[in-house]
Coordinates of C-alpha atoms and ligand atoms in Angstrom, one line a residue:
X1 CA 22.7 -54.2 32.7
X2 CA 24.8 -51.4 33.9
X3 CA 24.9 -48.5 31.1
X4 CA 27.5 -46.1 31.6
X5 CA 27.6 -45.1 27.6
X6 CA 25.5 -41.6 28.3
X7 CA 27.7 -39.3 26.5
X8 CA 27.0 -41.7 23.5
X9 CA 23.0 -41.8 23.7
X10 CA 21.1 -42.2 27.1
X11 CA 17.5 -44.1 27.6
X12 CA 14.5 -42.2 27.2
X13 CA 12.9 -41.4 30.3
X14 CA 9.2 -43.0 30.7
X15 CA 8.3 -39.0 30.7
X16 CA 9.4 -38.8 26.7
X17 CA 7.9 -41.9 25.9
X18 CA 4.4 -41.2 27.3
X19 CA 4.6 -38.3 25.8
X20 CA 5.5 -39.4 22.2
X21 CA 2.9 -42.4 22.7
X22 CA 0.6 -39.6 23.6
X23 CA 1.0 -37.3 20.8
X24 CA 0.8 -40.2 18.2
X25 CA -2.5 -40.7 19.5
X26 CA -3.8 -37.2 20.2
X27 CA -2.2 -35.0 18.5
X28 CA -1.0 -36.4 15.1
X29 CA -2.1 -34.0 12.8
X30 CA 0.0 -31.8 10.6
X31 CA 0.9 -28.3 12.3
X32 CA 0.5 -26.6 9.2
X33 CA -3.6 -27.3 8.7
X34 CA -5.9 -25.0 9.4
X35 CA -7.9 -27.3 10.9
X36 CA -8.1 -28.2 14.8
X37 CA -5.7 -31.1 14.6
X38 CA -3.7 -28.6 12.7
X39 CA -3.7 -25.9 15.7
X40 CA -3.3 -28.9 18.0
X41 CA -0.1 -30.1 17.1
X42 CA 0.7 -26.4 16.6
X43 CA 0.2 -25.9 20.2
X44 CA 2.5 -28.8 21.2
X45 CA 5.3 -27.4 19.1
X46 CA 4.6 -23.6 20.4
X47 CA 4.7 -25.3 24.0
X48 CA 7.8 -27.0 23.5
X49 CA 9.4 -23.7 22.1
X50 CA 8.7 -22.5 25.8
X51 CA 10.3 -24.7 27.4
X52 CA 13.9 -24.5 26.0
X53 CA 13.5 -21.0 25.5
X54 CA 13.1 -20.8 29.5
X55 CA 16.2 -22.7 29.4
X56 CA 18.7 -21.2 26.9
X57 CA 17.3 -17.3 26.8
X58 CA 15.6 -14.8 24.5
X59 CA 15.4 -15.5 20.9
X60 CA 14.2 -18.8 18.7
X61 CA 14.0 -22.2 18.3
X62 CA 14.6 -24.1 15.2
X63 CA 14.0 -28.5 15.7
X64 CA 16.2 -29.7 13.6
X65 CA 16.9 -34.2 13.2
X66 CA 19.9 -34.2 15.7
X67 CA 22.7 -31.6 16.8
X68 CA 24.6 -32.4 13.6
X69 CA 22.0 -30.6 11.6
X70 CA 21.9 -27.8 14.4
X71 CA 25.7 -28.0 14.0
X72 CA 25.4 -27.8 9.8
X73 CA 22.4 -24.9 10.1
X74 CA 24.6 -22.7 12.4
X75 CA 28.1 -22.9 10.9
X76 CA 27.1 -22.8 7.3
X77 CA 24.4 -19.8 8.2
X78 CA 27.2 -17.6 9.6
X79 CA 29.5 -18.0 7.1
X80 CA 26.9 -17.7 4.3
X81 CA 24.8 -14.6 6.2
X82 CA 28.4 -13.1 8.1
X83 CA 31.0 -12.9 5.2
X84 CA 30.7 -9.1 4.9
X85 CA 32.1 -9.7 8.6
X86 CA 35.3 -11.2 8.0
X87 CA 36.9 -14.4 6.7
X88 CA 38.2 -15.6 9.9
X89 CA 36.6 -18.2 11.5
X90 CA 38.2 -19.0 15.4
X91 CA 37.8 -22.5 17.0
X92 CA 38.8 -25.1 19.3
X93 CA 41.1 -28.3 17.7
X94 CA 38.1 -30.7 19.8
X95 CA 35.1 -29.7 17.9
X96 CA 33.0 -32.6 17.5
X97 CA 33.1 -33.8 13.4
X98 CA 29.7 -32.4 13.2
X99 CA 31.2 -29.0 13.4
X100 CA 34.9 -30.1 12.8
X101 CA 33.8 -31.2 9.1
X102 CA 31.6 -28.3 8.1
X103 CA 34.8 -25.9 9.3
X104 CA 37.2 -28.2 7.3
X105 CA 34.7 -27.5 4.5
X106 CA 34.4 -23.7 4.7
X107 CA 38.3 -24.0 4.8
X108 CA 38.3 -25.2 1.6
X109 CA 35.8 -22.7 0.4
X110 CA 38.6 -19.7 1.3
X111 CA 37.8 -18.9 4.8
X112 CA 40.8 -18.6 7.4
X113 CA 40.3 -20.9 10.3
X114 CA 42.0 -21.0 13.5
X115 CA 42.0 -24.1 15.3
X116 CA 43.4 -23.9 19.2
X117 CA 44.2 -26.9 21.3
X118 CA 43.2 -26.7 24.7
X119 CA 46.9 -28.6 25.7
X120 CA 48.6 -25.1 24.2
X121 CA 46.4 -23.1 25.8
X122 CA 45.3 -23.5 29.2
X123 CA 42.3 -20.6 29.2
X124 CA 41.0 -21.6 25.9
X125 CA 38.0 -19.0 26.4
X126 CA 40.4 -16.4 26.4
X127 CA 42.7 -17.7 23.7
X128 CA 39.7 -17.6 21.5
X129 CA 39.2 -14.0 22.2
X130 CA 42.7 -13.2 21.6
X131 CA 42.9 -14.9 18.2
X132 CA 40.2 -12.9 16.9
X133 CA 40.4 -9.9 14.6
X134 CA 38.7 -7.5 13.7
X135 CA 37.9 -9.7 10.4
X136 CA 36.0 -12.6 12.7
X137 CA 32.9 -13.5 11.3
X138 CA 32.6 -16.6 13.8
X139 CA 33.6 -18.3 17.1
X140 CA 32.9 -21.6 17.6
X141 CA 33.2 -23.7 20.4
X142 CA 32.1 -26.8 22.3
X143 CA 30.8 -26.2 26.0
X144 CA 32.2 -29.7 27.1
X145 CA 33.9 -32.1 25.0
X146 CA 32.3 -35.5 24.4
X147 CA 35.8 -37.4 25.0
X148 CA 37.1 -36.2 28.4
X149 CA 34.4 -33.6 29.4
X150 CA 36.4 -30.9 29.6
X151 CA 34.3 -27.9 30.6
X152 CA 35.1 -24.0 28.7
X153 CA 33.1 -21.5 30.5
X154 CA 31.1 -20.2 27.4
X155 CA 29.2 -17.9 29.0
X156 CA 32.9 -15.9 29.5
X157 CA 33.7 -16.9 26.0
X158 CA 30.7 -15.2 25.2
X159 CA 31.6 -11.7 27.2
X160 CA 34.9 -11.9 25.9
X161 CA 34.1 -12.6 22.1
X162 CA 31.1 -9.7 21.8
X163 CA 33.3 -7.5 23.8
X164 CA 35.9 -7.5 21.3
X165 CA 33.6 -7.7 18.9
X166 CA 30.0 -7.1 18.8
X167 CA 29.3 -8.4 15.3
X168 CA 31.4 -11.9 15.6
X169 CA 28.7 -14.5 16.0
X170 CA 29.4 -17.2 18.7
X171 CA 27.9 -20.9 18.0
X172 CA 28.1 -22.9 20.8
X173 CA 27.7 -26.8 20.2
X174 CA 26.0 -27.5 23.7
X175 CA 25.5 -31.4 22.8
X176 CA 27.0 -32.7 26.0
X177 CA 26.4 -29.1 28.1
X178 CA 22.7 -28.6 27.8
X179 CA 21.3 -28.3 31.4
X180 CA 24.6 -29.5 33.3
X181 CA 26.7 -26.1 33.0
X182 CA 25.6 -22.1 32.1
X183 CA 25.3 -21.4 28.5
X184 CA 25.4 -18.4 26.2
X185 CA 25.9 -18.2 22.3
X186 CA 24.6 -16.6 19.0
X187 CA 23.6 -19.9 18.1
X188 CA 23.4 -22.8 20.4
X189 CA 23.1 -26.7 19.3
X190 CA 21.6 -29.2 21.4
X191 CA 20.6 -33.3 20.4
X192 CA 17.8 -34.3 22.2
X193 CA 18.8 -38.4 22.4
X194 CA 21.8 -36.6 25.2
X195 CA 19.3 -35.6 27.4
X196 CA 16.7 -38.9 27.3
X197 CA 14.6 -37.6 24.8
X198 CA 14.6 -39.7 21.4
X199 CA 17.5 -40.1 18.4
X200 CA 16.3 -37.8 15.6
X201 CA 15.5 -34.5 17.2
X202 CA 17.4 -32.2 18.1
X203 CA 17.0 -27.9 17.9
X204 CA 18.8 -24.7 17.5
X205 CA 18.8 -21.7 19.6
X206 CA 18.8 -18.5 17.4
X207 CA 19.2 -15.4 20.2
X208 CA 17.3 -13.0 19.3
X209 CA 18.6 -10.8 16.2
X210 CA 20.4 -13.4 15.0
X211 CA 19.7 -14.8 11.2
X212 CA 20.4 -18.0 10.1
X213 CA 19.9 -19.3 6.5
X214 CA 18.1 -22.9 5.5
X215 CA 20.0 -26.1 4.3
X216 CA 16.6 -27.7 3.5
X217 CA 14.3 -26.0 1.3
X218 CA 10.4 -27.5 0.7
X219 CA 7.4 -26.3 2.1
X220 CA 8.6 -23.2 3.9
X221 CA 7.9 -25.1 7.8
X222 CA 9.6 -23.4 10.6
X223 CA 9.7 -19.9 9.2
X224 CA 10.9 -20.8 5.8
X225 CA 13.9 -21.9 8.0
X226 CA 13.6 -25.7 8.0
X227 CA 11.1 -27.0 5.5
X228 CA 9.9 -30.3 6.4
X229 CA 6.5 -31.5 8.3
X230 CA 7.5 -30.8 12.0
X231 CA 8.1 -34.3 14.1
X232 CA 5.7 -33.3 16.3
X233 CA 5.7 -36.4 18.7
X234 CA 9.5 -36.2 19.0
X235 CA 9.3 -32.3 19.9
X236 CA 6.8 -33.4 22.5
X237 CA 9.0 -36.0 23.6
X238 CA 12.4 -33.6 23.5
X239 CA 10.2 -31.0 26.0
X240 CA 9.1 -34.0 28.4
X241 CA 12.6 -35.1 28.4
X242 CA 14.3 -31.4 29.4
X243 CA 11.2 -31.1 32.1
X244 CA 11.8 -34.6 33.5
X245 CA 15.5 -33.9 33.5
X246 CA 16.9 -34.8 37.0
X247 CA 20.6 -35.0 37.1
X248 CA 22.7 -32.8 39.3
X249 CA 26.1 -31.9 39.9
X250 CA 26.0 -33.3 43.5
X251 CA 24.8 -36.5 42.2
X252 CA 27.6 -37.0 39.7
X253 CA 30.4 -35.4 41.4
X254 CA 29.4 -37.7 44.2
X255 CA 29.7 -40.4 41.5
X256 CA 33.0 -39.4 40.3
X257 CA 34.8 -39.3 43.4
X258 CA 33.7 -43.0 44.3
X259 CA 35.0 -43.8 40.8
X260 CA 38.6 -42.3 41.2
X261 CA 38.9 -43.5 44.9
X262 CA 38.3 -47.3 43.6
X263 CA 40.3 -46.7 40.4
X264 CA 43.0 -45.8 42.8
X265 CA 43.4 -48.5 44.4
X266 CA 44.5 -50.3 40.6
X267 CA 47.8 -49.6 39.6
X268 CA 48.7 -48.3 36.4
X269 CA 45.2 -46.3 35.9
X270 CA 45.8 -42.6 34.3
X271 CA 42.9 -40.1 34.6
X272 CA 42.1 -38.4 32.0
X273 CA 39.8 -35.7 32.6
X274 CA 41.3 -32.9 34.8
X275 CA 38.9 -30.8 37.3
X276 CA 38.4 -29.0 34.4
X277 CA 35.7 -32.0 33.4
X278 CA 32.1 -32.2 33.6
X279 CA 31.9 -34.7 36.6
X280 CA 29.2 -37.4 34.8
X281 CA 32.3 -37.8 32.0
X282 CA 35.1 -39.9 33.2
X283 CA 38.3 -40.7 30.7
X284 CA 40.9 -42.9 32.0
X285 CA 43.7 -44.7 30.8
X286 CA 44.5 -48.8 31.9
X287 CA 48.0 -49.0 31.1
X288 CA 48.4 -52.3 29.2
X289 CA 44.8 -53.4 27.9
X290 CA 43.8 -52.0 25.1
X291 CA 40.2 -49.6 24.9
X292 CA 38.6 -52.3 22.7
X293 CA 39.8 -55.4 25.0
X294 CA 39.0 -53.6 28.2
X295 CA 35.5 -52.6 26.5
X296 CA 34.3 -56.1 25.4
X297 CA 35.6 -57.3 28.7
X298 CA 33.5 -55.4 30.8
X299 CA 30.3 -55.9 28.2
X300 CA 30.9 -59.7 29.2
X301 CA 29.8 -58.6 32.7
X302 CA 27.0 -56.1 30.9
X303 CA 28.9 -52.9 32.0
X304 CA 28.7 -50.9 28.9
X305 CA 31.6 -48.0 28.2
X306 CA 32.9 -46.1 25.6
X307 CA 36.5 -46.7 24.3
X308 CA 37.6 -43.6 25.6
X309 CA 39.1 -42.1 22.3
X310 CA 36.3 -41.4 19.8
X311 CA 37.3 -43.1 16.9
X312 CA 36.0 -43.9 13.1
X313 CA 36.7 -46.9 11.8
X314 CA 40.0 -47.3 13.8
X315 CA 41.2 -43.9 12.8
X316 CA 41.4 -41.8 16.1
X317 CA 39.9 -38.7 16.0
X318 CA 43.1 -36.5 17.5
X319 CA 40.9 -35.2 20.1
X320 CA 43.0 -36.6 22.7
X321 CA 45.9 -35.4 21.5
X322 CA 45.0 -32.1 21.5
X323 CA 44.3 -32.3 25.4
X324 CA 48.1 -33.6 25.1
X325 CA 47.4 -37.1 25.8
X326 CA 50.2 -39.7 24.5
X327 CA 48.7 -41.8 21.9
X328 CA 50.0 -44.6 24.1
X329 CA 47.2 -43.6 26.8
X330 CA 44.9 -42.4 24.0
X331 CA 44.8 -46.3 22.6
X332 CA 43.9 -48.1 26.3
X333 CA 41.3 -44.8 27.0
X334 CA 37.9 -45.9 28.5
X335 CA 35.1 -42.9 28.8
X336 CA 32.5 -43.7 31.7
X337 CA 29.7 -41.6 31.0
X338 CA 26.9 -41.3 33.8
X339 CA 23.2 -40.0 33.7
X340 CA 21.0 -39.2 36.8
X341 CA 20.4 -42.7 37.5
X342 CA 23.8 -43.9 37.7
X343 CA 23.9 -45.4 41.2
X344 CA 27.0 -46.0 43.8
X345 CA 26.9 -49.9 43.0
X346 CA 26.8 -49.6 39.5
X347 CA 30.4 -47.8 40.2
X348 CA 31.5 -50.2 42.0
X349 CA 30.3 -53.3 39.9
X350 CA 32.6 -51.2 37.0
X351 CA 35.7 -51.0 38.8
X352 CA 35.5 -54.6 40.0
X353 CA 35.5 -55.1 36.6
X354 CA 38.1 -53.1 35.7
X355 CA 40.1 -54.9 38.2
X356 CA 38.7 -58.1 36.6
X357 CA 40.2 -57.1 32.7
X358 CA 43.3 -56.0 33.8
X359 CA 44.1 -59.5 36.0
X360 CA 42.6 -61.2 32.6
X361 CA 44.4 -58.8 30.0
X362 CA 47.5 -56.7 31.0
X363 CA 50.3 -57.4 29.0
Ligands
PMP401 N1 28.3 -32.6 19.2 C1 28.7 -33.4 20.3 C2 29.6 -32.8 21.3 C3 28.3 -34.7 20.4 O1 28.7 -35.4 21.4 C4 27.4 -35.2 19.4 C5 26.9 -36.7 19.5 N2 27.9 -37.6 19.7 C6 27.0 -34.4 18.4 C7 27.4 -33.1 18.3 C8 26.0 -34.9 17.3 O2 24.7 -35.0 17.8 P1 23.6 -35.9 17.0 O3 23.8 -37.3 17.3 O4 22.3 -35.4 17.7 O5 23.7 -35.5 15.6

């Protein structure tokens, strides 16, 4: 099996697992008894905390199911806690649905939002900047895009943003960033089943000074923040996973350029993602076989690959088209996603099967 999906989910590492298996048995008591299984699981959650705090900077933590709960928490937060700021709300036209939606929503509540598209704009981290006002309660924006992998230095964003204006709050959905590129934000979502922890946790980073509000109300857990028993065997799984965490840039950019030399060598093959891109996120086009076609193809061989235009349902998302790619490319789009185990023959075993579908399929 040759799993190049990683942008969709990856496999948990045998570090997460140990350590989920491990809490179940050790440590499965409630974090919020007095007791020593109480202070136990406390102590797993308070180490955890640690650990992406040494990663993503001064402030909070706040677990959460998945980033699209980070995601909910941190938009609807701002605008409820950051209306006396403004009523404009500045973004990028590639958000994720997770934060696309809740925007679309807060639109609809009365709030002005600004959506650029990274085809229109070329430095979108300054194009932010220059559409705010002084009436910007928020900036939101991803730090690479699930689709192509296209990279905006938010740590610039960042300067930019609180430079103009200190009291704008910047929420960075850092789903496909988190520990491959430099980070900053107000408010900064992660998923932990990116990053070969498990599906259902997930966290917010709260810099220090910032407020957010709750969605879930119940038992006051988490600082009244996020009621709910803490998972406390997925946390310890989520902090095995980010310490175990072994991918480099060398690794996949080595990965990459294998990729687009044997791609090269096909004709009518369009890359997608610029140098602009994360390199572990490859989107390329096949002229003439179809994303699903070219997909199912290559599953025959056990190569697994995202059709490289998210879509729901057969409705596209538009994300492509607002890196300005023709909805002719957008509909034969295959996104190769890699993780730090990806090896040099499972590229090659991909593009021979590439080469495979489009001998089979091209029209
Ligand atoms: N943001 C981005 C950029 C993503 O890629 C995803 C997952 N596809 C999410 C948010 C949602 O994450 P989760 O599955 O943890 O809810």
């Amino acid at each position: 099996m040759i799993y190049l999906d990683s942008a969709a989910t990856t496999k948990p590492c045998k570090q997460a697992a140990d350590a989920i298996l491990n809490t179940m048995e050790e440590s499965f008591g409630n974090a919020s008894s007095l007791h020593k299984m109480g202070i136990r699981s406390e102590k797993v959650i308070a180490s955890a905390k640690r650990t992406l705090l040494s990663k993503l900077g001064e402030g909070d933590i706040l677990f959460t199911s998945g980033a699209t709960e980070s995601n909910n928490t941190a938009l609807r937060s701002a605008a409820e806690i950051y209306r006396r700021t403004g009523n404009r709300i500045v973004t990028t036209a590639i958000e994720h649905p997770s934060v696309a939606n809740v925007i679309s929503k807060l639109e609809e509540q009365g709030f002005e939002i600004i959506r650029l598209a990274p085809k229109d704009h070329p430095d979108l981290a300054q194009a932010l900047a220059d559409a705010m006002d002084e009436k910007t309660l928020l900036v939101s924006c991803m730090a690479v895009n699930n689709e192509t992998g296209f990279t905006t230095d938010v740590k610039r964003l960042y300067r930019l943003v609180k430079k103009k204006n200190p009291k704008t709050i910047v929420h960075i959905d850092a789903v496909q960033g988190f520990l491959k590129v430099p980070l900053d934000g107000d408010l900064v979502s992660i998923s932990g089943h990116k990053i070969h922890a498990c599906k259902g946790i997930g966290a917010l980073y709260i810099k220090k000074g910032i407020r957010v509000a709750p969605l879930l109300f119940g038992g006051g857990q988490q600082k009244n923040l996020r009621s709910g028993t803490e998972p406390v065997e997925l946390i310890a799984g989520l902090e095995a996973a980010v310490k175990a965490y072994h991918g480099t840039t060398e690794h996949f950019t080595a990965l990459r350029s294998r990729l687009l030399s044997g791609l090269s060598e096909l004709s009518g093959i369009t890359v997608n993602s610029g140098d602009d891109c994360v390199p572990n996120i490859v989107n390329f086009s096949v002229d003439g076989v179809r994303s699903e076609i070219m997909l199912h193809s290559l599953e025959e061989r056990e190569i697994y690959v995202s059709s490289g235009s998210a879509c729901s349902r057969g409705k596209t998302s538009g994300v492509l088209a607002a890196f300005g790619i023709p909805d002719k490319l957008a509909d034969s789009a295959i996104r190769v996603s890699m993780c730090a185990d990806t090896t040099n023959e499972d590229i090659d075993a991909l593009v021979s099967g590439i080469r495979a579908g489009i001998e089979r399929f091209r029209r």
